[in-house]
Amino acid sequence: MPARLITRAMKTIRFLALLLASLFVMTGLSAQDREVPYWATIRATELNLRVGPSADYRIEWVYHRPGLPVKVIRVMEGWRLIEDPDGTRGWVVSRLLSPDRGAIVVGNGLAEIRDEPSSSGNLKWRVEPGASGSLGACEEGWCRIAIGEYRGYIEQDRLWGPGEP
């Protein structure tokens, strides 16, 4: 009788392991099937932008900016065709992108970060175009942003990354 119980327990463990493995595969596939376009950020400290969706294609550019927002335009197996804030397009390995939302400050002159989502809010900091950070919710023309340790609200039209891709 104990041998039969052990056999049954082993079958149950195998079934649960198989079920768990299939859940991981399904989660990975659903992330691969995400509808384009969508926003992402660079996860890696070094990311090669290639002219085609394979390591066999030449490198066009190398990013050294984790957290930089990008727009994913096309999906092909483990590769993503992205567009950066300057409009440059190319292919990157998908695992080096993060689904976290980010934004980069654009426009001329310093952008103001305020303590509330209003031009009458207290000015906390001024940031230069090119500064990038984590993007929070956007409402009524203002977005919550965190650039390093600096947190507050910035006018949405001073950012590339919020809104529909």
PDB file of C-alpha atoms in Angstrom:
ATOM      1  CA  MET A   1       0.000   0.000   0.000  1.00  0.00           C
ATOM      2  CA  PRO A   2       2.715   2.611   0.784  1.00  0.00           C
ATOM      3  CA  ALA A   3       4.344   2.000  -2.629  1.00  0.00           C
ATOM      4  CA  ARG A   4       1.016   2.746  -4.312  1.00  0.00           C
ATOM      5  CA  LEU A   5       0.697   6.007  -2.344  1.00  0.00           C
ATOM      6  CA  ILE A   6       4.224   7.007  -3.312  1.00  0.00           C
ATOM      7  CA  THR A   7       3.477   6.293  -6.981  1.00  0.00           C
ATOM      8  CA  ARG A   8       0.283   8.334  -6.805  1.00  0.00           C
ATOM      9  CA  ALA A   9       2.130  11.216  -5.096  1.00  0.00           C
ATOM     10  CA  MET A  10       4.836  11.145  -7.767  1.00  0.00           C
ATOM     11  CA  LYS A  11       2.195  11.305 -10.517  1.00  0.00           C
ATOM     12  CA  THR A  12       0.551  14.252  -8.759  1.00  0.00           C
ATOM     13  CA  ILE A  13       3.891  16.044  -8.429  1.00  0.00           C
ATOM     14  CA  ARG A  14       4.666  15.445 -12.121  1.00  0.00           C
ATOM     15  CA  PHE A  15       1.236  16.746 -13.108  1.00  0.00           C
ATOM     16  CA  LEU A  16       1.650  19.877 -10.986  1.00  0.00           C
ATOM     17  CA  ALA A  17       5.138  20.492 -12.402  1.00  0.00           C
ATOM     18  CA  LEU A  18       3.806  20.129 -15.935  1.00  0.00           C
ATOM     19  CA  LEU A  19       0.912  22.471 -15.154  1.00  0.00           C
ATOM     20  CA  LEU A  20       3.268  25.050 -13.647  1.00  0.00           C
ATOM     21  CA  ALA A  21       5.639  24.835 -16.621  1.00  0.00           C
ATOM     22  CA  SER A  22       2.768  25.317 -19.067  1.00  0.00           C
ATOM     23  CA  LEU A  23       1.638  28.395 -17.145  1.00  0.00           C
ATOM     24  CA  PHE A  24       5.121  29.913 -17.510  1.00  0.00           C
ATOM     25  CA  VAL A  25       5.113  29.150 -21.237  1.00  0.00           C
ATOM     26  CA  MET A  26       1.645  30.648 -21.680  1.00  0.00           C
ATOM     27  CA  THR A  27       2.676  33.788 -19.769  1.00  0.00           C
ATOM     28  CA  GLY A  28       5.707  34.171 -22.038  1.00  0.00           C
ATOM     29  CA  LEU A  29       3.596  33.660 -25.138  1.00  0.00           C
ATOM     30  CA  SER A  30       1.007  36.195 -24.062  1.00  0.00           C
ATOM     31  CA  ALA A  31       3.771  38.768 -23.560  1.00  0.00           C
ATOM     32  CA  GLN A  32       5.037  37.930 -27.056  1.00  0.00           C
ATOM     33  CA  ASP A  33       1.541  38.388 -28.497  1.00  0.00           C
ATOM     34  CA  ARG A  34       1.104  41.879 -27.115  1.00  0.00           C
ATOM     35  CA  GLU A  35      -0.654  44.179 -29.555  1.00  0.00           C
ATOM     36  CA  VAL A  36       1.599  46.724 -31.250  1.00  0.00           C
ATOM     37  CA  PRO A  37       2.363  49.519 -31.004  1.00  0.00           C
ATOM     38  CA  TYR A  38       3.121  49.708 -27.281  1.00  0.00           C
ATOM     39  CA  TRP A  39       5.514  51.532 -24.962  1.00  0.00           C
ATOM     40  CA  ALA A  40       8.497  49.936 -23.243  1.00  0.00           C
ATOM     41  CA  THR A  41      11.789  51.010 -21.691  1.00  0.00           C
ATOM     42  CA  ILE A  42      15.328  49.789 -22.162  1.00  0.00           C
ATOM     43  CA  ARG A  43      16.208  47.309 -19.410  1.00  0.00           C
ATOM     44  CA  ALA A  44      19.863  46.686 -20.267  1.00  0.00           C
ATOM     45  CA  THR A  45      22.903  48.866 -19.623  1.00  0.00           C
ATOM     46  CA  GLU A  46      23.930  48.105 -23.209  1.00  0.00           C
ATOM     47  CA  LEU A  47      21.458  47.418 -26.011  1.00  0.00           C
ATOM     48  CA  ASN A  48      22.377  46.814 -29.656  1.00  0.00           C
ATOM     49  CA  LEU A  49      20.030  48.284 -32.255  1.00  0.00           C
ATOM     50  CA  ARG A  50      20.294  46.144 -35.380  1.00  0.00           C
ATOM     51  CA  VAL A  51      19.138  46.677 -38.966  1.00  0.00           C
ATOM     52  CA  GLY A  52      17.251  43.357 -38.929  1.00  0.00           C
ATOM     53  CA  PRO A  53      15.675  40.873 -36.493  1.00  0.00           C
ATOM     54  CA  SER A  54      18.679  38.625 -35.872  1.00  0.00           C
ATOM     55  CA  ALA A  55      22.125  38.736 -34.314  1.00  0.00           C
ATOM     56  CA  ASP A  56      23.405  38.166 -37.867  1.00  0.00           C
ATOM     57  CA  TYR A  57      22.417  41.710 -38.859  1.00  0.00           C
ATOM     58  CA  ARG A  58      24.867  44.552 -38.340  1.00  0.00           C
ATOM     59  CA  ILE A  59      24.634  46.841 -35.334  1.00  0.00           C
ATOM     60  CA  GLU A  60      23.378  50.303 -36.244  1.00  0.00           C
ATOM     61  CA  TRP A  61      23.556  51.869 -32.782  1.00  0.00           C
ATOM     62  CA  VAL A  62      24.333  50.934 -29.163  1.00  0.00           C
ATOM     63  CA  TYR A  63      22.194  52.366 -26.359  1.00  0.00           C
ATOM     64  CA  HIS A  64      23.751  52.906 -22.936  1.00  0.00           C
ATOM     65  CA  ARG A  65      20.624  54.283 -21.271  1.00  0.00           C
ATOM     66  CA  PRO A  66      18.553  51.971 -19.087  1.00  0.00           C
ATOM     67  CA  GLY A  67      15.076  53.405 -18.599  1.00  0.00           C
ATOM     68  CA  LEU A  68      14.986  55.192 -21.973  1.00  0.00           C
ATOM     69  CA  PRO A  69      11.436  54.952 -23.344  1.00  0.00           C
ATOM     70  CA  VAL A  70      10.899  53.344 -26.737  1.00  0.00           C
ATOM     71  CA  LYS A  71       7.893  52.574 -28.885  1.00  0.00           C
ATOM     72  CA  VAL A  72       7.588  48.939 -29.999  1.00  0.00           C
ATOM     73  CA  ILE A  73       6.263  48.936 -33.548  1.00  0.00           C
ATOM     74  CA  ARG A  74       6.590  45.312 -34.620  1.00  0.00           C
ATOM     75  CA  VAL A  75       7.100  41.902 -33.018  1.00  0.00           C
ATOM     76  CA  MET A  76       9.023  39.036 -34.620  1.00  0.00           C
ATOM     77  CA  GLU A  77       9.789  36.015 -32.453  1.00  0.00           C
ATOM     78  CA  GLY A  78      12.309  37.215 -29.819  1.00  0.00           C
ATOM     79  CA  TRP A  79      12.924  40.549 -31.554  1.00  0.00           C
ATOM     80  CA  ARG A  80      11.222  43.950 -31.420  1.00  0.00           C
ATOM     81  CA  LEU A  81      11.284  46.749 -33.976  1.00  0.00           C
ATOM     82  CA  ILE A  82      11.503  49.893 -31.864  1.00  0.00           C
ATOM     83  CA  GLU A  83      11.458  53.618 -32.398  1.00  0.00           C
ATOM     84  CA  ASP A  84      13.409  55.841 -30.011  1.00  0.00           C
ATOM     85  CA  PRO A  85      12.606  59.461 -29.039  1.00  0.00           C
ATOM     86  CA  ASP A  86      14.712  60.758 -31.963  1.00  0.00           C
ATOM     87  CA  GLY A  87      12.702  58.688 -34.462  1.00  0.00           C
ATOM     88  CA  THR A  88      15.486  56.149 -35.065  1.00  0.00           C
ATOM     89  CA  ARG A  89      14.154  52.664 -35.789  1.00  0.00           C
ATOM     90  CA  GLY A  90      15.780  49.272 -35.524  1.00  0.00           C
ATOM     91  CA  TRP A  91      15.564  45.778 -34.073  1.00  0.00           C
ATOM     92  CA  VAL A  92      16.452  44.774 -30.507  1.00  0.00           C
ATOM     93  CA  VAL A  93      16.290  41.561 -28.480  1.00  0.00           C
ATOM     94  CA  SER A  94      12.975  41.548 -26.605  1.00  0.00           C
ATOM     95  CA  ARG A  95      14.372  40.294 -23.281  1.00  0.00           C
ATOM     96  CA  LEU A  96      16.396  43.526 -22.968  1.00  0.00           C
ATOM     97  CA  LEU A  97      13.224  45.636 -22.900  1.00  0.00           C
ATOM     98  CA  SER A  98      11.006  46.228 -19.891  1.00  0.00           C
ATOM     99  CA  PRO A  99       7.231  46.740 -19.947  1.00  0.00           C
ATOM    100  CA  ASP A 100       7.688  49.595 -17.451  1.00  0.00           C
ATOM    101  CA  ARG A 101       6.503  52.963 -18.730  1.00  0.00           C
ATOM    102  CA  GLY A 102       9.013  55.742 -19.051  1.00  0.00           C
ATOM    103  CA  ALA A 103       9.212  59.221 -20.551  1.00  0.00           C
ATOM    104  CA  ILE A 104      11.879  61.625 -21.724  1.00  0.00           C
ATOM    105  CA  VAL A 105      11.743  65.398 -21.440  1.00  0.00           C
ATOM    106  CA  VAL A 106      11.507  67.108 -24.842  1.00  0.00           C
ATOM    107  CA  GLY A 107      11.171  70.652 -26.117  1.00  0.00           C
ATOM    108  CA  ASN A 108      13.225  73.789 -25.629  1.00  0.00           C
ATOM    109  CA  GLY A 109      14.494  75.087 -22.331  1.00  0.00           C
ATOM    110  CA  LEU A 110      14.115  73.707 -18.856  1.00  0.00           C
ATOM    111  CA  ALA A 111      10.924  71.844 -17.963  1.00  0.00           C
ATOM    112  CA  GLU A 112       9.320  72.464 -14.579  1.00  0.00           C
ATOM    113  CA  ILE A 113       8.429  69.710 -12.140  1.00  0.00           C
ATOM    114  CA  ARG A 114       5.728  70.786  -9.699  1.00  0.00           C
ATOM    115  CA  ASP A 115       4.329  69.370  -6.486  1.00  0.00           C
ATOM    116  CA  GLU A 116       0.818  69.017  -7.923  1.00  0.00           C
ATOM    117  CA  PRO A 117      -0.623  68.622 -11.420  1.00  0.00           C
ATOM    118  CA  SER A 118      -1.168  72.317 -12.066  1.00  0.00           C
ATOM    119  CA  SER A 119       0.820  75.325 -13.247  1.00  0.00           C
ATOM    120  CA  SER A 120      -0.085  76.923  -9.919  1.00  0.00           C
ATOM    121  CA  GLY A 121       1.597  74.072  -7.996  1.00  0.00           C
ATOM    122  CA  ASN A 122       4.837  74.821  -6.184  1.00  0.00           C
ATOM    123  CA  LEU A 123       7.900  74.540  -8.401  1.00  0.00           C
ATOM    124  CA  LYS A 124      10.110  71.715  -7.120  1.00  0.00           C
ATOM    125  CA  TRP A 125      12.772  71.376  -9.828  1.00  0.00           C
ATOM    126  CA  ARG A 126      13.694  72.254 -13.372  1.00  0.00           C
ATOM    127  CA  VAL A 127      15.025  69.558 -15.675  1.00  0.00           C
ATOM    128  CA  GLU A 128      16.761  69.698 -19.026  1.00  0.00           C
ATOM    129  CA  PRO A 129      15.458  68.153 -22.230  1.00  0.00           C
ATOM    130  CA  GLY A 130      16.837  64.637 -22.496  1.00  0.00           C
ATOM    131  CA  ALA A 131      16.218  63.743 -18.842  1.00  0.00           C
ATOM    132  CA  SER A 132      14.284  60.488 -18.620  1.00  0.00           C
ATOM    133  CA  GLY A 133      12.424  58.783 -15.830  1.00  0.00           C
ATOM    134  CA  SER A 134       9.585  56.543 -14.722  1.00  0.00           C
ATOM    135  CA  LEU A 135       6.175  57.619 -15.911  1.00  0.00           C
ATOM    136  CA  GLY A 136       3.157  57.560 -13.645  1.00  0.00           C
ATOM    137  CA  ALA A 137      -0.432  58.413 -14.442  1.00  0.00           C
ATOM    138  CA  CYS A 138      -1.268  61.298 -16.767  1.00  0.00           C
ATOM    139  CA  GLU A 139      -4.392  63.390 -16.335  1.00  0.00           C
ATOM    140  CA  GLU A 140      -5.605  66.689 -17.724  1.00  0.00           C
ATOM    141  CA  GLY A 141      -2.313  67.505 -19.418  1.00  0.00           C
ATOM    142  CA  TRP A 142      -0.039  66.617 -16.466  1.00  0.00           C
ATOM    143  CA  CYS A 143       1.959  63.460 -15.760  1.00  0.00           C
ATOM    144  CA  ARG A 144       3.474  62.066 -12.593  1.00  0.00           C
ATOM    145  CA  ILE A 145       7.181  61.481 -13.169  1.00  0.00           C
ATOM    146  CA  ALA A 146      10.154  60.233 -11.185  1.00  0.00           C
ATOM    147  CA  ILE A 147      13.583  61.204 -12.499  1.00  0.00           C
ATOM    148  CA  GLY A 148      16.082  59.645 -10.139  1.00  0.00           C
ATOM    149  CA  GLU A 149      15.110  60.886  -6.675  1.00  0.00           C
ATOM    150  CA  TYR A 150      13.109  63.803  -8.093  1.00  0.00           C
ATOM    151  CA  ARG A 151       9.356  63.237  -8.123  1.00  0.00           C
ATOM    152  CA  GLY A 152       6.484  65.432  -9.111  1.00  0.00           C
ATOM    153  CA  TYR A 153       4.268  66.528 -11.979  1.00  0.00           C
ATOM    154  CA  ILE A 154       5.297  67.771 -15.400  1.00  0.00           C
ATOM    155  CA  GLU A 155       3.258  69.042 -18.319  1.00  0.00           C
ATOM    156  CA  GLN A 156       2.460  66.164 -20.655  1.00  0.00           C
ATOM    157  CA  ASP A 157       3.427  68.105 -23.790  1.00  0.00           C
ATOM    158  CA  ARG A 158       7.008  68.297 -22.448  1.00  0.00           C
ATOM    159  CA  LEU A 159       7.292  64.502 -22.545  1.00  0.00           C
ATOM    160  CA  TRP A 160       7.840  61.819 -25.164  1.00  0.00           C
ATOM    161  CA  GLY A 161       6.354  58.544 -23.965  1.00  0.00           C
ATOM    162  CA  PRO A 162       2.937  59.254 -22.467  1.00  0.00           C
ATOM    163  CA  GLY A 163      -0.310  58.814 -24.340  1.00  0.00           C
ATOM    164  CA  GLU A 164      -1.124  56.353 -27.083  1.00  0.00           C
ATOM    165  CA  PRO A 165       1.906  54.926 -28.894  1.00  0.00           C
TER     166      PRO A 165
END
